[in-house]
Short mmCIF file of C-alpha atoms in Angstrom, two decimals:
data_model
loop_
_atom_site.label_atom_id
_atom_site.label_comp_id
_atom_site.label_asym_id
_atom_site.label_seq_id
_atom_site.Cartn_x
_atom_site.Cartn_y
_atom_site.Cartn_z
CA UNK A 882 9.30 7.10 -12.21
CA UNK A 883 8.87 4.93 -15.43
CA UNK A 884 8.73 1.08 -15.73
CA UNK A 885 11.94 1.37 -17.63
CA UNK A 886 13.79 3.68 -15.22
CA UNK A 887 12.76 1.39 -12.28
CA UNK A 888 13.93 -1.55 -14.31
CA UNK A 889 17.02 0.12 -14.89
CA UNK A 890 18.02 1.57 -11.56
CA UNK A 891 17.23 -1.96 -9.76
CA UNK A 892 19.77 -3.67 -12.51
CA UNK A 893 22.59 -0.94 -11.96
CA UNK A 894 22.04 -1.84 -7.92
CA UNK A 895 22.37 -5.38 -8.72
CA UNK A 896 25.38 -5.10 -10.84
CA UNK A 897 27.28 -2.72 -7.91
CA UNK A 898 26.41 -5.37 -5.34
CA UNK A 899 27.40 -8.37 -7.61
CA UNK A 900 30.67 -6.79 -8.30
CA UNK A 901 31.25 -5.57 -4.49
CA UNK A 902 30.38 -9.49 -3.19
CA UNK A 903 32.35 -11.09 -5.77
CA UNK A 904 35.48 -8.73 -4.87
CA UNK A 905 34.97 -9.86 -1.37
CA UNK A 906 34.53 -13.49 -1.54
CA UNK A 907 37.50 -13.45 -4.13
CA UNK A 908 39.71 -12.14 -1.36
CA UNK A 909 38.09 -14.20 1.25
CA UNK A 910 39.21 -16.88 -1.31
CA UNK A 911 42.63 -16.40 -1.94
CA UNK A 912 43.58 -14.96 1.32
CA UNK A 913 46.26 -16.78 2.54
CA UNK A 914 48.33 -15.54 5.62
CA UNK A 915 51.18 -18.03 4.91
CA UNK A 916 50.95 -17.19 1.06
CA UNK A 917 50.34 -13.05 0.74
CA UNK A 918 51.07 -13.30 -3.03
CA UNK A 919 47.28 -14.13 -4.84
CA UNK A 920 48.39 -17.36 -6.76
CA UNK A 921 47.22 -17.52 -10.48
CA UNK A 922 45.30 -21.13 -9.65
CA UNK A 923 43.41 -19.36 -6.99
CA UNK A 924 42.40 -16.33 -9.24
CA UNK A 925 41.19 -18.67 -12.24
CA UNK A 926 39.75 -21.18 -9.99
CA UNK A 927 37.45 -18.75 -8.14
CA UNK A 928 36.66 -17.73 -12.24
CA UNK A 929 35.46 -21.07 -12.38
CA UNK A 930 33.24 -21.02 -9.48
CA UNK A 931 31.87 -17.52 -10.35
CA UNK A 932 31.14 -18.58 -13.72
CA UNK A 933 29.01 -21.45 -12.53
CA UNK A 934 27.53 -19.27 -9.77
CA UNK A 935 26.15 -17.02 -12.67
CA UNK A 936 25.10 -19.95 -15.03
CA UNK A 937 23.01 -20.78 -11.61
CA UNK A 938 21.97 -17.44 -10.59
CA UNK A 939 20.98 -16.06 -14.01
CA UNK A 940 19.51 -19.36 -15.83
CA UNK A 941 19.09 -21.64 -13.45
CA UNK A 942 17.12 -20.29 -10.68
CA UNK A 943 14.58 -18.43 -13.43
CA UNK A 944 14.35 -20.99 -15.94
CA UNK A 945 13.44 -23.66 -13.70
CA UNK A 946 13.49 -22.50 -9.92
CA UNK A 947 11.80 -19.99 -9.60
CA UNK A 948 9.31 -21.75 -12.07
CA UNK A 949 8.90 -24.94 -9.77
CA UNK A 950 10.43 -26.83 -12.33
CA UNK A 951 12.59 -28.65 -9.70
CA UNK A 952 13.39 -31.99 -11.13
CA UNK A 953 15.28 -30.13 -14.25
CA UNK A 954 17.09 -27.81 -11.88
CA UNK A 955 18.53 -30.15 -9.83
CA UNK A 956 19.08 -32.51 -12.86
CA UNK A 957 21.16 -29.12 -14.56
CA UNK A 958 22.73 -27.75 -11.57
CA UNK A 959 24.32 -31.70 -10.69
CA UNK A 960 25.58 -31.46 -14.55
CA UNK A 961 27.10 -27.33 -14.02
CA UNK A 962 28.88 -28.91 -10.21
CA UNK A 963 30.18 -31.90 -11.71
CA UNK A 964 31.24 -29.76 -15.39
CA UNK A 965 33.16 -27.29 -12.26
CA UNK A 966 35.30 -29.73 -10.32
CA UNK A 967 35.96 -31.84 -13.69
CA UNK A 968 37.49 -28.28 -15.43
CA UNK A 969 39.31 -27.62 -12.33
CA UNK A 970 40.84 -31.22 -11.98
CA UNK A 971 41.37 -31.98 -15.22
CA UNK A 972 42.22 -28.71 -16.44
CA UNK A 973 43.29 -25.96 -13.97
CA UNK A 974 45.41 -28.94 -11.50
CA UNK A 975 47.24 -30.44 -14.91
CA UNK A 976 48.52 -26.90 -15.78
CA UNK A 977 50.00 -25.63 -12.12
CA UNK A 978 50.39 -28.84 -10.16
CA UNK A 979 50.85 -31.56 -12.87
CA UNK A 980 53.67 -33.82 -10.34
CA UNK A 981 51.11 -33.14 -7.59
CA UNK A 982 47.58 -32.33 -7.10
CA UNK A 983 46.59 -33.29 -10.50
CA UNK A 984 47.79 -37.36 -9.75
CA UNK A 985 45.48 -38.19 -8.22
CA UNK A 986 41.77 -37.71 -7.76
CA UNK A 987 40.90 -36.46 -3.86
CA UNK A 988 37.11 -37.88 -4.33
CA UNK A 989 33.97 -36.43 -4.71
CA UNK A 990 33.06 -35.08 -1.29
CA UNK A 991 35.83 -33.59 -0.88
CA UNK A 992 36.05 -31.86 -4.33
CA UNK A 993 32.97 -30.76 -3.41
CA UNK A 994 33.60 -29.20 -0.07
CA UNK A 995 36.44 -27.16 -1.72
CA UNK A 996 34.04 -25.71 -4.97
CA UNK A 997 30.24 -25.67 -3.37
CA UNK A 998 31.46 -22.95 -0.26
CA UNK A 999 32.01 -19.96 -2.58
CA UNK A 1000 28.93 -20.55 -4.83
CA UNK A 1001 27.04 -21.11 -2.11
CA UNK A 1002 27.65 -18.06 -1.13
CA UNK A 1003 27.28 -16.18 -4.45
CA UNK A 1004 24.19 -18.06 -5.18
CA UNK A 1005 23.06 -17.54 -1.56
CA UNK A 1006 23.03 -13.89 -1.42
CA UNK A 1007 21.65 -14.15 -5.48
CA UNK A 1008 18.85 -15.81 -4.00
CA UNK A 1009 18.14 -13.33 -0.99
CA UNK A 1010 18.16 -10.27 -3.53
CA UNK A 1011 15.88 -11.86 -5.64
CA UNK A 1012 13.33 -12.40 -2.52
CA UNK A 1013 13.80 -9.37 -1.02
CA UNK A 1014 13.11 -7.79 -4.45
CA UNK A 1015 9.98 -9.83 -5.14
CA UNK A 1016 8.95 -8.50 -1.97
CA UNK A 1017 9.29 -5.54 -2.85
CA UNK A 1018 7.17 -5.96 -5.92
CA UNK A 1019 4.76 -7.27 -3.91
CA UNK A 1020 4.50 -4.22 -1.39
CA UNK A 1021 4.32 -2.49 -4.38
CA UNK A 1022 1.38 -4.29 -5.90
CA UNK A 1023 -0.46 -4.05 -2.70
CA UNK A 1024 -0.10 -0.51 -2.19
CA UNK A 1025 -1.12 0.32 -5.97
CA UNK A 1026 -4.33 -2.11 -5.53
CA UNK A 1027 -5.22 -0.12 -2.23
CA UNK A 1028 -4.71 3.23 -3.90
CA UNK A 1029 -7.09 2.38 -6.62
CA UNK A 1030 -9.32 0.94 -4.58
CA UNK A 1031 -9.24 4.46 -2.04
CA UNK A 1032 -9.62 5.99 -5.23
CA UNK A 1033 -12.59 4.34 -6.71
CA UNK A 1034 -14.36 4.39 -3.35
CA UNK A 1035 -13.54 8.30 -3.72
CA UNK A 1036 -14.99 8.38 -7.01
CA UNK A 1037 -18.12 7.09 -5.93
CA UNK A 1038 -18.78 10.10 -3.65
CA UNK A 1039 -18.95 12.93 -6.06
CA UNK A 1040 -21.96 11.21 -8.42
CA UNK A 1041 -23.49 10.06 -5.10
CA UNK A 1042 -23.64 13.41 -3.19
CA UNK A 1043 -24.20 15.47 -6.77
CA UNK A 1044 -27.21 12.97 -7.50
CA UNK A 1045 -29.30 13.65 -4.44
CA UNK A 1046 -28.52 17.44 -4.54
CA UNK A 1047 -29.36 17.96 -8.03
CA UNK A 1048 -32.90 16.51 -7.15
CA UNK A 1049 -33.16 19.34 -4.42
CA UNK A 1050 -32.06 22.21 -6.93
CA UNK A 1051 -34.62 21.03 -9.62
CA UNK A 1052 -36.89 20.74 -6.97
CA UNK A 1053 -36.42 24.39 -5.83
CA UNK A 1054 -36.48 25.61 -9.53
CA UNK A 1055 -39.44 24.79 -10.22
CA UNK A 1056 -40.87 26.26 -7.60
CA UNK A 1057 -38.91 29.13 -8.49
CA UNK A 1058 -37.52 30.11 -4.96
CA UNK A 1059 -35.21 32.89 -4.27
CA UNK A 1060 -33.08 30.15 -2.62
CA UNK A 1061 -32.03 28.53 -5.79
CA UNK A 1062 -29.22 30.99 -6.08
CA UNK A 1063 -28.02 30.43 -2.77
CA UNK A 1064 -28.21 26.65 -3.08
CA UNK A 1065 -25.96 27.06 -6.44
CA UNK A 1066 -23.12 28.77 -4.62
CA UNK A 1067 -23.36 26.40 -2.02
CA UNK A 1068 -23.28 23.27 -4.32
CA UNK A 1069 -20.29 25.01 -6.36
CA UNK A 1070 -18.24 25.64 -2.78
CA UNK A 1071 -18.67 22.32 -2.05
CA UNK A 1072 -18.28 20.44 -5.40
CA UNK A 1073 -15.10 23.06 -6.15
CA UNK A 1074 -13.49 21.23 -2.77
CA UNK A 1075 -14.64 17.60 -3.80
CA UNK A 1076 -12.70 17.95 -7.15
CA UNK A 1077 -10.34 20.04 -6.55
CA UNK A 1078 -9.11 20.48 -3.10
CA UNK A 1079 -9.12 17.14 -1.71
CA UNK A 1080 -7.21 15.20 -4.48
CA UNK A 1081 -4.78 14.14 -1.83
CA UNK A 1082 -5.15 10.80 0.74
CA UNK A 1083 -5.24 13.58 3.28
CA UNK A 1084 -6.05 17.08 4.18
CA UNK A 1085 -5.62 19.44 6.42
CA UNK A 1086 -8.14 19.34 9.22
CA UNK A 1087 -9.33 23.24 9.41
CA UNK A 1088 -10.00 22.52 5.73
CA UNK A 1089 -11.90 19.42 6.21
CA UNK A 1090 -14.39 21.09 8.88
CA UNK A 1091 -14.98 23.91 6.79
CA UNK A 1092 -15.97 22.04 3.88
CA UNK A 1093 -18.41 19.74 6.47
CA UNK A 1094 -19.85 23.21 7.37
CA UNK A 1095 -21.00 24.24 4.20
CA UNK A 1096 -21.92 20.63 3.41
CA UNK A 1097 -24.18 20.82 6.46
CA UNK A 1098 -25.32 24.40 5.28
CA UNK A 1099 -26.21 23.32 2.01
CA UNK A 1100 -28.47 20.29 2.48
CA UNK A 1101 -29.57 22.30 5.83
CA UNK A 1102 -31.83 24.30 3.26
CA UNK A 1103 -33.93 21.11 2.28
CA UNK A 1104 -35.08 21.15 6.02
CA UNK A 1105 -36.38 24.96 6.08
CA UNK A 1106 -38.93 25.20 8.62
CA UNK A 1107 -39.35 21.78 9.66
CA UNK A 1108 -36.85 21.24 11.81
CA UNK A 1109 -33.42 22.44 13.35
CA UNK A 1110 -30.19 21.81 12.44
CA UNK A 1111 -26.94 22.30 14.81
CA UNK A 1112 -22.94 21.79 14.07
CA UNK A 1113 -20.31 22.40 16.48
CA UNK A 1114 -16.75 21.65 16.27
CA UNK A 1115 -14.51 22.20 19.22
CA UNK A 1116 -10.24 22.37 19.89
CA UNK A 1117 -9.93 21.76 15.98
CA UNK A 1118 -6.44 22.88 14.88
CA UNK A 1119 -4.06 23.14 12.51
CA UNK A 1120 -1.35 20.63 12.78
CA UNK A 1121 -3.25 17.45 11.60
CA UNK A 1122 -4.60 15.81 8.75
CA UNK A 1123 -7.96 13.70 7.76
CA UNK A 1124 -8.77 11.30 5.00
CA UNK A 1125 -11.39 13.81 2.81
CA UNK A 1126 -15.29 13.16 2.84
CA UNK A 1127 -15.53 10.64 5.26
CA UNK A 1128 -17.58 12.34 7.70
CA UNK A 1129 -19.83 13.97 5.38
CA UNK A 1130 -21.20 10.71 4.08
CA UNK A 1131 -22.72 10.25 8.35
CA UNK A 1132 -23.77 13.82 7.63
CA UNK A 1133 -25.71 12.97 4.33
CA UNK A 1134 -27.34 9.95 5.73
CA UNK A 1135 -28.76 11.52 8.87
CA UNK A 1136 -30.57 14.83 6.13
CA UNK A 1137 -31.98 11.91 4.33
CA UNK A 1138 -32.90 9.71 7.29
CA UNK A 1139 -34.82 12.98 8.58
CA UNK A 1140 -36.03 14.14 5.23
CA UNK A 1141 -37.39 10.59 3.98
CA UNK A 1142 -39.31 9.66 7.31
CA UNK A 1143 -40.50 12.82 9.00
CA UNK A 1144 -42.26 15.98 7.65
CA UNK A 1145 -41.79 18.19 10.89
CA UNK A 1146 -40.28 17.72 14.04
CA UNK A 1147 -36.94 17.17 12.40
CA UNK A 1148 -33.69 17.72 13.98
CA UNK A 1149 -30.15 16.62 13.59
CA UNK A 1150 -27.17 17.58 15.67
CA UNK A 1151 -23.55 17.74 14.47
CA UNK A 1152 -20.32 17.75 16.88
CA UNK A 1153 -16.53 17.47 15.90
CA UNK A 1154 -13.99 17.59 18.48
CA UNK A 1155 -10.67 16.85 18.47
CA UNK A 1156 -8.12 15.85 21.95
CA UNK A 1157 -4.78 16.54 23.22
CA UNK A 1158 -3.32 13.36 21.57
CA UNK A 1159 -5.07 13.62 18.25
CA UNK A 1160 -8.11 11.78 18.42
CA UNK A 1161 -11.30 13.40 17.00
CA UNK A 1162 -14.40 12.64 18.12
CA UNK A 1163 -17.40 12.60 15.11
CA UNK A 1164 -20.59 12.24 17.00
CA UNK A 1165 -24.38 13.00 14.34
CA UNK A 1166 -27.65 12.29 15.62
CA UNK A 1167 -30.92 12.97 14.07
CA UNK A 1168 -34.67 12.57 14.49
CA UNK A 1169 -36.33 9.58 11.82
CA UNK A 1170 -39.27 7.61 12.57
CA UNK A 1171 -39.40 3.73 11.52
CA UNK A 1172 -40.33 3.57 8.63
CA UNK A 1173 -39.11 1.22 5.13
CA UNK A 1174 -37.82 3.70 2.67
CA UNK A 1175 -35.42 4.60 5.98
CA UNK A 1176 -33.72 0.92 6.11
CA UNK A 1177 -32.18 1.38 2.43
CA UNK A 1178 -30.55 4.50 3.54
CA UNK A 1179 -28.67 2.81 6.42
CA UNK A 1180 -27.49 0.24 4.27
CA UNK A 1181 -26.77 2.31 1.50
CA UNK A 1182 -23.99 2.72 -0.33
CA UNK A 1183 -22.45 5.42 1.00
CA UNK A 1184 -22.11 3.87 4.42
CA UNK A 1185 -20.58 0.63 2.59
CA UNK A 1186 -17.95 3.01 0.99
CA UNK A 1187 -17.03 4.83 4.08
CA UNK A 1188 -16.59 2.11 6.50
CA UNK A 1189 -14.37 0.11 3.13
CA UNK A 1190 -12.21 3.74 3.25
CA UNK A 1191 -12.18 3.52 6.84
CA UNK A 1192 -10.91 -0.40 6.96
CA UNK A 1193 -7.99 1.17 4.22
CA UNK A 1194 -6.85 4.29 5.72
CA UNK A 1195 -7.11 4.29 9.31
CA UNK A 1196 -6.87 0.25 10.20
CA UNK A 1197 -6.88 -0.27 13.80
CA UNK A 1198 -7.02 3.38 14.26
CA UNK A 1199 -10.65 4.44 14.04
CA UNK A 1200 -13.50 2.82 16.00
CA UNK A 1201 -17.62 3.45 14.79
CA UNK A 1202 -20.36 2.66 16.49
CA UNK A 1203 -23.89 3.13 14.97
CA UNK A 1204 -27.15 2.72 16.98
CA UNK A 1205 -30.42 3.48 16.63
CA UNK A 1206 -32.70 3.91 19.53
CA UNK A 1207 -36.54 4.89 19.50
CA UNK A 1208 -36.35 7.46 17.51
CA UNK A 1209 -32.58 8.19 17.25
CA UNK A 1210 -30.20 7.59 14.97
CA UNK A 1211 -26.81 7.85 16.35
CA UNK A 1212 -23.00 7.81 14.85
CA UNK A 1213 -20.30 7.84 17.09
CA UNK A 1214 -16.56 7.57 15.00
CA UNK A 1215 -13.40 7.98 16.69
CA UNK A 1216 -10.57 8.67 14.38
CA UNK A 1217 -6.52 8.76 15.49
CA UNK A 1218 -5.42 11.27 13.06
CA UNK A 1219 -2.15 11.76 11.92
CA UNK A 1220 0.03 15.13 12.32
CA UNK A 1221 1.10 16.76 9.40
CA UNK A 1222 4.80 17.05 8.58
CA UNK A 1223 6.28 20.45 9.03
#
């Protein structure tokens, strides 16, 4: 929907609902069980009030309320009260009740306990649409900021991941090895789902795995014979959805934990599992030894960005614990997915 179409649906609402409240307070008005007939005083009197009502509703209140320019409000809107009860006693009483209500003057309190009820209440509700609209707006504005935000954090995945696998392709090329194919197809499968297949804020879960599968497959061929590589998944169904490449970035990390401290002896072991009520369980370990070039990787970006998308999409839904011990790096993340609407 366009800025203009918004603009214009939300003024056609508040036109119905200023026409529907003003109908009603006008017959809250001249209601009168000992009078049925709607006298003509009544009808041009509540005029009166409804024109000052939307003096203060439409120039008051944004010119200088909602502004915080209070002294000039107040200053105005004693001015617009005292301009209402003058018309009505000077004007409206002279022309229907010259030889009696228009004699004398009932005082100020009192004129303005009979005007200040109705546009209280048409500035009143006025004022509540106005705040329940700016809080809309500002719903609004938070949502759009997150979505950008999920989005950029997104963005920074694809050059990330593509980077570091573009190193091991060259790599392999110049070697020429009759893996270089393979690792093409691979990178294609997997790029093809980063771009294409996970454009949404979720996916569907059988999906996801798959994708971590050939992930794991594809950097899996860095390791060749210097290690082992394992990934399980277990009681993953249809039925629920998962915010896209978060659990390949723990994936990632452990290859290049592995790769950038150890030259054999390397393993790393994968296992997704998901429970009755919905909760998967992400668990990675792998095999590093302690070395510098290892402590930039854990603080990388690509952890940053995943525990940011975590903090967005799944707050107070997801718990991660990281530990590393001896030689073991470990990721534990517990994620309360959501079902997928049928």
């Amino acid at each position: 929907m366009t800025i203009n179409s918004k603009f214009n649906n939300s003024t056609t609402k508040e036109i119905i609902f200023q026409v529907l409240l003003h109908i009603v307070v006008f017959l809250f008005f001249t209601f009168d069980r000992n009078e049925p007939e709607i006298e003509g005083f009544k009808v041009l009197a509540f005029l009166n009030y409804a024109i000052g009502a939307f003096v203060i509703n439409y120039l008051l209140l944004p010119k200088y309320y909602y502004r915080k320019r209070y002294l000039q409000f107040f200053l105005f809107l004693v001015i617009l009260i005292s301009a209402i009860i003058s018309f009505e006693e000077l004007v409206l009483e002279q022309i229907f009740y010259p030889n009696t209500r228009a004699v004398y003057f009932p005082g100020v309190v009192y004129s303005l306990l009979d005007v200040m009820p109705v546009i209280l209440i048409l500035v009143g509700f006025k004022f509540a649409w106005d705040a329940s609209k700016k809080q809309l707006e500002v719903e609004e504005l938070r949502t759009s900021v997150k979505e950008s935000e999920l989005l950029f954090l997104k963005s920074q995945i694809n050059p990330h991941f593509l980077f570091n696998n573009l190193n091991n392709l060259y790599s392999y090329a110049i070697e020429e090895s009759s893996k270089t194919p393979s690792i093409i197809l691979e990178l294609s499968a997997v790029l093809r789902y980063m771009l294409y297949d996970c454009k949404e804020k979720y996916v569907a879960l059988p999906k996801e795995m798959e994708h971590l599968k050939n992930f794991t497959q594809l950097n899996e061929m860095q390791i060749e014979e210097r290690g082992s590589v394992s990934f399980k998944t277990e009681h993953i169904k249809s039925g629920y959805l998962i915010a896209p490449l978060i659990l390949s970035v723990f994936i990632e990390n452990a290859f290049k934990h592995s790769t950038a401290s150890q030259s054999h002896g390397i393993f790393i072991d994968v296992n997704v599992s998901l429970d009755e009520k919905g909760v998967l369980n992400f668990e990675c370990r792998n095999s590093f030894l302690k070395l510098s070039n290892t402590q930039s990787i854990s603080n990388g970006i690509g952890l940053q960005n995943v525990k940011k998308r975590l903090e967005l999409l799944y707050p107070n839904a997801h718990k991660l614990h990281i530990q590393k011990e001896q030689h073991i790096y470990y990721v534990h993340l517990k994620l309360q997915l959501i079902q997928a609407s049928l």
